[in-house]
PDB file of C-alpha atoms in Angstrom:
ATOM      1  CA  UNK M  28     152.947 -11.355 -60.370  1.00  0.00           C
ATOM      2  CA  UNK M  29     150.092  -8.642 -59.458  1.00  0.00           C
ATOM      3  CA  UNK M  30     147.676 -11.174 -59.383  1.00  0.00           C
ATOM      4  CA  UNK M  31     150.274 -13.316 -56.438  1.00  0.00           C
ATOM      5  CA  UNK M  32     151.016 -10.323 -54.522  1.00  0.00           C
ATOM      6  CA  UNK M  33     147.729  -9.219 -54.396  1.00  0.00           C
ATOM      7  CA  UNK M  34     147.005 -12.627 -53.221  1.00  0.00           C
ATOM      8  CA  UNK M  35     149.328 -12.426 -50.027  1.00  0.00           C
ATOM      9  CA  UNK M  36     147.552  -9.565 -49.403  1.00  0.00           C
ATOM     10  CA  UNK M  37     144.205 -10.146 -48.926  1.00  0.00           C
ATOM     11  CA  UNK M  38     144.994 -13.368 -47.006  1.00  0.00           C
ATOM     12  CA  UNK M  39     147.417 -11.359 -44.973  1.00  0.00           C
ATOM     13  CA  UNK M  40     144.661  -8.935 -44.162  1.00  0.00           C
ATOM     14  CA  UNK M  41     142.564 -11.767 -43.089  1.00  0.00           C
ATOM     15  CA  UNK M  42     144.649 -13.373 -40.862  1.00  0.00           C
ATOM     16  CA  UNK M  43     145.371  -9.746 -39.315  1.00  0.00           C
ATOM     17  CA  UNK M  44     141.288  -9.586 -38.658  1.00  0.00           C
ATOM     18  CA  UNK M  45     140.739 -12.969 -37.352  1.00  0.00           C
ATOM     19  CA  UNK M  46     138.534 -12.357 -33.742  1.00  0.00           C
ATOM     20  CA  UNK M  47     140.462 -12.906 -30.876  1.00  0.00           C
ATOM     21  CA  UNK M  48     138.606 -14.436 -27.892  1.00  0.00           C
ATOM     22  CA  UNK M  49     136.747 -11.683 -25.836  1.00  0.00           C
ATOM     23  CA  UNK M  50     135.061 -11.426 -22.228  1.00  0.00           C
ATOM     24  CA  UNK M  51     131.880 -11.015 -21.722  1.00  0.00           C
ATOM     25  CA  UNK M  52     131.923  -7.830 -18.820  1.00  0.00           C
ATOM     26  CA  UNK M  53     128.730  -7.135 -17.118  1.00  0.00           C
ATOM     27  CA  UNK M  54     129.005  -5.929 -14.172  1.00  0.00           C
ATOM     28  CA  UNK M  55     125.864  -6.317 -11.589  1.00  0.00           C
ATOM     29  CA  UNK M  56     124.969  -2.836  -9.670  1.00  0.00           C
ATOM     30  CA  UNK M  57     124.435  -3.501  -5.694  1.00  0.00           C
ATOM     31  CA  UNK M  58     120.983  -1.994  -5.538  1.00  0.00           C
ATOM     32  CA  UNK M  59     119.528  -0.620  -2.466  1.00  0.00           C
ATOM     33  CA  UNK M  60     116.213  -1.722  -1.681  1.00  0.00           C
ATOM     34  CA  UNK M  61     115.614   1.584   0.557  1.00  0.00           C
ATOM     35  CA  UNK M  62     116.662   4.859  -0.296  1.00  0.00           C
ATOM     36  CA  UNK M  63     119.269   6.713   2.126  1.00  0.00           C
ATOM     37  CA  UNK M  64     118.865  10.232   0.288  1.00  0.00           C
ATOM     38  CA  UNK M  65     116.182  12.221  -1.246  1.00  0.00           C
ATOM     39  CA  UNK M  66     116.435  15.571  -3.805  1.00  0.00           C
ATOM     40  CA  UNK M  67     120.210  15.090  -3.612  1.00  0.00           C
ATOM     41  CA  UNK M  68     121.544  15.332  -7.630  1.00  0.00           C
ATOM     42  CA  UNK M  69     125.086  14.830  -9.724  1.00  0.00           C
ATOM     43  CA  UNK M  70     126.919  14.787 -12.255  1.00  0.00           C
ATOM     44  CA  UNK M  71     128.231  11.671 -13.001  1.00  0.00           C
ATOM     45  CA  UNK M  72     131.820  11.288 -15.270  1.00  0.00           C
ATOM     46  CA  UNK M  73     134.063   8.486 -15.500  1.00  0.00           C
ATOM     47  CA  UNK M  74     137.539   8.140 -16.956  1.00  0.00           C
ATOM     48  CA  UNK M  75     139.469   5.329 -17.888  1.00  0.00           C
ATOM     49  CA  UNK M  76     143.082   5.998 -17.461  1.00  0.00           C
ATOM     50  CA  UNK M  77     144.651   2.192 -17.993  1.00  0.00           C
ATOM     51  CA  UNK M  78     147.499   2.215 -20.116  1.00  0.00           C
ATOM     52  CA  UNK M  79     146.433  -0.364 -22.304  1.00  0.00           C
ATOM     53  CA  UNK M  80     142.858  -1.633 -22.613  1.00  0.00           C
ATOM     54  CA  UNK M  81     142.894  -5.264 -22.485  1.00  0.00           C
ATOM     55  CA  UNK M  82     141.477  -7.004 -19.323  1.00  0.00           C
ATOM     56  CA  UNK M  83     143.427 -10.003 -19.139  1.00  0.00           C
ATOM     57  CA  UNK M  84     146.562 -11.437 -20.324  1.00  0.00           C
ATOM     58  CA  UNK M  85     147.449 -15.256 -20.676  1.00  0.00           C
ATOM     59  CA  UNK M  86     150.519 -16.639 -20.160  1.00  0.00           C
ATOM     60  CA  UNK M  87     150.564 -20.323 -21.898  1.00  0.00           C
ATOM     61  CA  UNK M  88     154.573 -20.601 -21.121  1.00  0.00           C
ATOM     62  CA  UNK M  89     155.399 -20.704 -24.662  1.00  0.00           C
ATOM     63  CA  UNK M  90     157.326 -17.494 -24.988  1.00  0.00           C
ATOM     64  CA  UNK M  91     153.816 -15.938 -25.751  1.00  0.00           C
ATOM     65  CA  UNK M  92     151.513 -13.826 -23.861  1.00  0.00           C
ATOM     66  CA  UNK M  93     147.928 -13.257 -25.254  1.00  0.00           C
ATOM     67  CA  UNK M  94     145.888  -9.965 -24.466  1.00  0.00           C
ATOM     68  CA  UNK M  95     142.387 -10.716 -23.808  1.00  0.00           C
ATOM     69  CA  UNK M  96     139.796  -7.531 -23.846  1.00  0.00           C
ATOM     70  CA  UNK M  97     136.054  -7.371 -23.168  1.00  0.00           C
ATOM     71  CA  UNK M  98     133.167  -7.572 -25.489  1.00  0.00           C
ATOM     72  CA  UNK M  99     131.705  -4.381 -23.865  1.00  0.00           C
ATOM     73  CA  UNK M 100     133.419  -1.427 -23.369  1.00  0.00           C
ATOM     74  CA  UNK M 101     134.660  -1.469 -19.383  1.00  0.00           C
ATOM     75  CA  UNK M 102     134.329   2.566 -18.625  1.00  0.00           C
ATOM     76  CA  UNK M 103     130.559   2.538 -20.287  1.00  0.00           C
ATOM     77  CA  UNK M 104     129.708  -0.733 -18.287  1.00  0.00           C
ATOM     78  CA  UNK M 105     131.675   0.629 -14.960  1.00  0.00           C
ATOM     79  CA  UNK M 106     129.338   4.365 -15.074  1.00  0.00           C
ATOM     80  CA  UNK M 107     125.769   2.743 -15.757  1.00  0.00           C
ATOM     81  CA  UNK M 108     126.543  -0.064 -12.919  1.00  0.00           C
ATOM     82  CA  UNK M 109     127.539   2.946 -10.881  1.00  0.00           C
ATOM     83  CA  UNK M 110     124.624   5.154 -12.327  1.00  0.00           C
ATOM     84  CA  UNK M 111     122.251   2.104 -11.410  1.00  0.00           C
ATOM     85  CA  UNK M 112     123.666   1.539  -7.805  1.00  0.00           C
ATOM     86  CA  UNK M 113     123.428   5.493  -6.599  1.00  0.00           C
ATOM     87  CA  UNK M 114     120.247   5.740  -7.948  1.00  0.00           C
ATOM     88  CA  UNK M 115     118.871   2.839  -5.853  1.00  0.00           C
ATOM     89  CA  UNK M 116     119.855   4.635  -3.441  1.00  0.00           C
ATOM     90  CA  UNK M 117     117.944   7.910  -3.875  1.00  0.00           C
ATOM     91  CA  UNK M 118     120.131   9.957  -5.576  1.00  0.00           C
ATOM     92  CA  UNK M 119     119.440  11.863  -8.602  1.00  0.00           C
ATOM     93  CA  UNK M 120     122.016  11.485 -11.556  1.00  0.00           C
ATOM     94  CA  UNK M 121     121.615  14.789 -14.171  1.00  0.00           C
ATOM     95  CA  UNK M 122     123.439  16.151 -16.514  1.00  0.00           C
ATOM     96  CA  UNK M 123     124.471  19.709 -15.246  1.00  0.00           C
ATOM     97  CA  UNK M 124     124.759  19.716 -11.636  1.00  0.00           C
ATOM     98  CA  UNK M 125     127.199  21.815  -9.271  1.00  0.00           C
ATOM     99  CA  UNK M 126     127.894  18.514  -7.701  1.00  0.00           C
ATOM    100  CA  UNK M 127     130.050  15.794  -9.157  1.00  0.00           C
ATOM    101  CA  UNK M 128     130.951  12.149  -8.923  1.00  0.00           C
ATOM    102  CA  UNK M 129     133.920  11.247 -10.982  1.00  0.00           C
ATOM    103  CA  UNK M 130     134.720   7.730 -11.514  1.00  0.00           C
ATOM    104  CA  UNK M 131     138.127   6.849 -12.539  1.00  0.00           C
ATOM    105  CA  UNK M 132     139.330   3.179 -13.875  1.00  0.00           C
ATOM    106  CA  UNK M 133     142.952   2.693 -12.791  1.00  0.00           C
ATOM    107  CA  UNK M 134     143.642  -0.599 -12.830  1.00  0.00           C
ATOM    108  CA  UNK M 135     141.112  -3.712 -14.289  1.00  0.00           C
ATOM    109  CA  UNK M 136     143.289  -6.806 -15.037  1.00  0.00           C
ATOM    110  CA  UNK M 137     143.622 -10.444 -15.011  1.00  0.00           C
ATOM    111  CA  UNK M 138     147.181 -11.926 -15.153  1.00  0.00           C
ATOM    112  CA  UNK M 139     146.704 -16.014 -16.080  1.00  0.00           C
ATOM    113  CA  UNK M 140     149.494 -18.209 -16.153  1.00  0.00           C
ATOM    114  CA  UNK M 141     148.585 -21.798 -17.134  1.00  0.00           C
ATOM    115  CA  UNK M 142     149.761 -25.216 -18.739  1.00  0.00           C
ATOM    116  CA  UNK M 143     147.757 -28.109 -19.636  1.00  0.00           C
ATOM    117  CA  UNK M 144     147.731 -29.389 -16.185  1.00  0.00           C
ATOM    118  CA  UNK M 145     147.315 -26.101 -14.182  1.00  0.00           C
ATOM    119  CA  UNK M 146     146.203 -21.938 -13.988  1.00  0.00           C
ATOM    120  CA  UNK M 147     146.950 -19.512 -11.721  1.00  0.00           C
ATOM    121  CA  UNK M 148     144.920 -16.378 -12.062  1.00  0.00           C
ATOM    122  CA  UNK M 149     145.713 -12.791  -9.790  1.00  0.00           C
ATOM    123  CA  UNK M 150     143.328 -10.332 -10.449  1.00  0.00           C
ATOM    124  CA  UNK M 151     143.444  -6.586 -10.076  1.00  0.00           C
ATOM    125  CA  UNK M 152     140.909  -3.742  -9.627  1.00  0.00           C
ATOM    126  CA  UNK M 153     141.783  -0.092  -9.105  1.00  0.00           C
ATOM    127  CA  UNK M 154     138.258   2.536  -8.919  1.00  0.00           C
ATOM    128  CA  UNK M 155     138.936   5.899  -7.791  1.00  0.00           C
ATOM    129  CA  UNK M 156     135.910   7.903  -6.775  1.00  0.00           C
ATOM    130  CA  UNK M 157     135.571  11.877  -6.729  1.00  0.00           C
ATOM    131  CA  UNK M 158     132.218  13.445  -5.160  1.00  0.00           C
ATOM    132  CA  UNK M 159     132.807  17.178  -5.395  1.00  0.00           C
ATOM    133  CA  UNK M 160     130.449  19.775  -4.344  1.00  0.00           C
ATOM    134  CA  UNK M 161     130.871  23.310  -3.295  1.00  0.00           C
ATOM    135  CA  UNK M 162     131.508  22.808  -0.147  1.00  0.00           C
ATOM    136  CA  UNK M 163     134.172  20.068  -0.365  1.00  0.00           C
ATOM    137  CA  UNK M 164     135.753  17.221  -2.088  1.00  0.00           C
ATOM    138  CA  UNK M 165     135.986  13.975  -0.866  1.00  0.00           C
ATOM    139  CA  UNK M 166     138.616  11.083  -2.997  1.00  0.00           C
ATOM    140  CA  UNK M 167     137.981   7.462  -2.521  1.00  0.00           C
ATOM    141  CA  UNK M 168     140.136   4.897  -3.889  1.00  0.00           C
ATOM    142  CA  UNK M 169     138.271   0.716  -4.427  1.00  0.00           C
ATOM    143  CA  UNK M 170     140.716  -2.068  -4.510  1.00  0.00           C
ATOM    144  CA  UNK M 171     139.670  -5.724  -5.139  1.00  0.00           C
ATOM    145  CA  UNK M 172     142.149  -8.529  -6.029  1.00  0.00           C
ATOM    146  CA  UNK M 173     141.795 -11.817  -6.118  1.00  0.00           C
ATOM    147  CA  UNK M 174     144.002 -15.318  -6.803  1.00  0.00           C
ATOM    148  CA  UNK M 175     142.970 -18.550  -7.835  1.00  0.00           C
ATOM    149  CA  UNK M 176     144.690 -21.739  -8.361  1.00  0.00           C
ATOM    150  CA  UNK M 177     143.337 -24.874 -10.156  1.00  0.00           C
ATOM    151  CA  UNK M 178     143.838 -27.999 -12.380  1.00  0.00           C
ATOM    152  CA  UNK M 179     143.799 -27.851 -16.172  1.00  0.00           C
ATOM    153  CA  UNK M 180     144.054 -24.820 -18.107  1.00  0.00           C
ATOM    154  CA  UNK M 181     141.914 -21.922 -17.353  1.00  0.00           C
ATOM    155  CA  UNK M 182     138.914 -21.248 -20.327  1.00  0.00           C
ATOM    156  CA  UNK M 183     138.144 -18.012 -21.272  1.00  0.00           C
ATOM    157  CA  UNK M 184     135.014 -18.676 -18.932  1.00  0.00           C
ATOM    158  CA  UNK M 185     137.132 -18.629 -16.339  1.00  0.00           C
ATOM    159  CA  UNK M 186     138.910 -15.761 -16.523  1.00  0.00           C
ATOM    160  CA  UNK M 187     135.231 -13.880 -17.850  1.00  0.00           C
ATOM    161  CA  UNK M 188     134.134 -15.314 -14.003  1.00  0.00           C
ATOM    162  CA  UNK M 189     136.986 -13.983 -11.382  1.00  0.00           C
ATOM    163  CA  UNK M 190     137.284 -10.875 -13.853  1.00  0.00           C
ATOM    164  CA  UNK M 191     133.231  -9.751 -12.854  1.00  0.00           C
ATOM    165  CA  UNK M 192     133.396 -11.424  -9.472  1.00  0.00           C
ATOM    166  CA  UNK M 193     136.175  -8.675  -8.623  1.00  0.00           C
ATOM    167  CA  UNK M 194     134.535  -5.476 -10.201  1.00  0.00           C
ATOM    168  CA  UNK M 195     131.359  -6.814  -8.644  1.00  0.00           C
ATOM    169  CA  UNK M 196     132.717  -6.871  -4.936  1.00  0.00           C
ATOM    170  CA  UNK M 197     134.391  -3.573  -5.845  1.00  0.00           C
ATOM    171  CA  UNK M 198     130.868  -1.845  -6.978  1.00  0.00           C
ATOM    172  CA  UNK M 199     129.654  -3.388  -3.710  1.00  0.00           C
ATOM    173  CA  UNK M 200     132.384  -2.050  -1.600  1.00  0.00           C
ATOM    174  CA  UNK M 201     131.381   1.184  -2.984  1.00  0.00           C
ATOM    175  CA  UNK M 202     127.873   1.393  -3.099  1.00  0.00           C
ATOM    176  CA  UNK M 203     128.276  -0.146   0.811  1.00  0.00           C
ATOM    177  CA  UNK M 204     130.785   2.786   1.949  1.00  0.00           C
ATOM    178  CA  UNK M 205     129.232   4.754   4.742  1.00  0.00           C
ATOM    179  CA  UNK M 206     131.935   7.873   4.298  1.00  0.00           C
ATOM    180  CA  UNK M 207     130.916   8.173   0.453  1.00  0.00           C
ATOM    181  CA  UNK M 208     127.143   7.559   1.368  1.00  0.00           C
ATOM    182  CA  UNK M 209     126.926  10.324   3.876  1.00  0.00           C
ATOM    183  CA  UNK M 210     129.327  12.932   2.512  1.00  0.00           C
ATOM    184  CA  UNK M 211     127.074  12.815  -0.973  1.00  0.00           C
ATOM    185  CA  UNK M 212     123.905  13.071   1.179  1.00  0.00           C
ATOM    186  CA  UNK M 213     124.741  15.725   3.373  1.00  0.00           C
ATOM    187  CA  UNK M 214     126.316  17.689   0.608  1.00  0.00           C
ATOM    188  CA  UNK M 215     124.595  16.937  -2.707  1.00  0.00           C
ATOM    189  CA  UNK M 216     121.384  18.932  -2.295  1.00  0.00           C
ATOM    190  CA  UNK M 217     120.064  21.595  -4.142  1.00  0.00           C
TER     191      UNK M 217
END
């Protein structure tokens, strides 16, 4: 009877560790071929503050909805793209500076709903920025969304492709934003 229950066990415990399918998140820095600030230096933080971590959730219609997460973790991946983009830009990221750029993940999800014969996929990204010196703060919230509609069901491909095409646009929209841009040059020095 040891030997049985034992048994059930160990192929219960497999089952439970079976991989689930993961995205592949790399987001892709908008670099600045010339630089728009010079000896200005931060901090840089980031927080993720999503209630759950997943990145997508699929809806087959069969009373079941599947979490989806990302092979890389999205706050690490989110900072260095960040890191990458502000330093193309001339700025100096260190690790104790009186200025600050906090970046904070609110919201990073893709909500599939999809049958053999169709998907529907909304998207969702939520980046709030904080550059703080001692002369000021300045918040910035980033908000990309996107929905797509086609035939068949959606792969995991797919989802992996309007899930980086959204942060992407977001990291652009940030690393284009004039207010940010100026506020952290005319501020960040010293």
């Amino acid at each position: 009877m040891k030997k049985l229950v034992l048994a059930a066990s160990i192929a219960l415990l497999t089952a439970c560790s079976t991989p689930q399918q993961q995205i592949n998140f790399v987001p892709k820095p908008t670099t600045n071929t010339s630089q728009v600030a010079q000896n200005a230096s931060f901090t840089l933080t980031s927080k993720d503050v999503r209630s759950a971590q997943y990145i997508a959730l699929i809806d087959s219609g069969r009373n079941q909805i599947e979490p989806v997460h990302a092979r890389q973790n999205v706050r690490i991946a989110v900072e260095n793209a960040v890191k990458d983009q502000f330093q193309s830009q001339g700025f100096n990221v260190t690790v104790n500076s009186k200025n600050s750029v906090n970046i904070e993940i609110e919201n990073a999800l893709v909500k599939v709903k999809h049958s053999i014969l169709d998907n529907e996929m909304t998207a969702k990204v939520v980046i709030e920025v904080t550059a703080e010196s001692p002369k000021g703060r300045l918040v910035k919230t980033f908000t990309g969304t996107a929905n797509r509609t086609a035939a068949l069901s959606a792969s995991v491909q797919d989802v992996q492709m309007v899930f980086n095409d959204v942060v992407n646009n977001v990291l652009k929209e940030m690393a284009n934003d004039t207010e940010l841009r100026q506020y952290m040059k005319e501020r960040f020095h010293g």
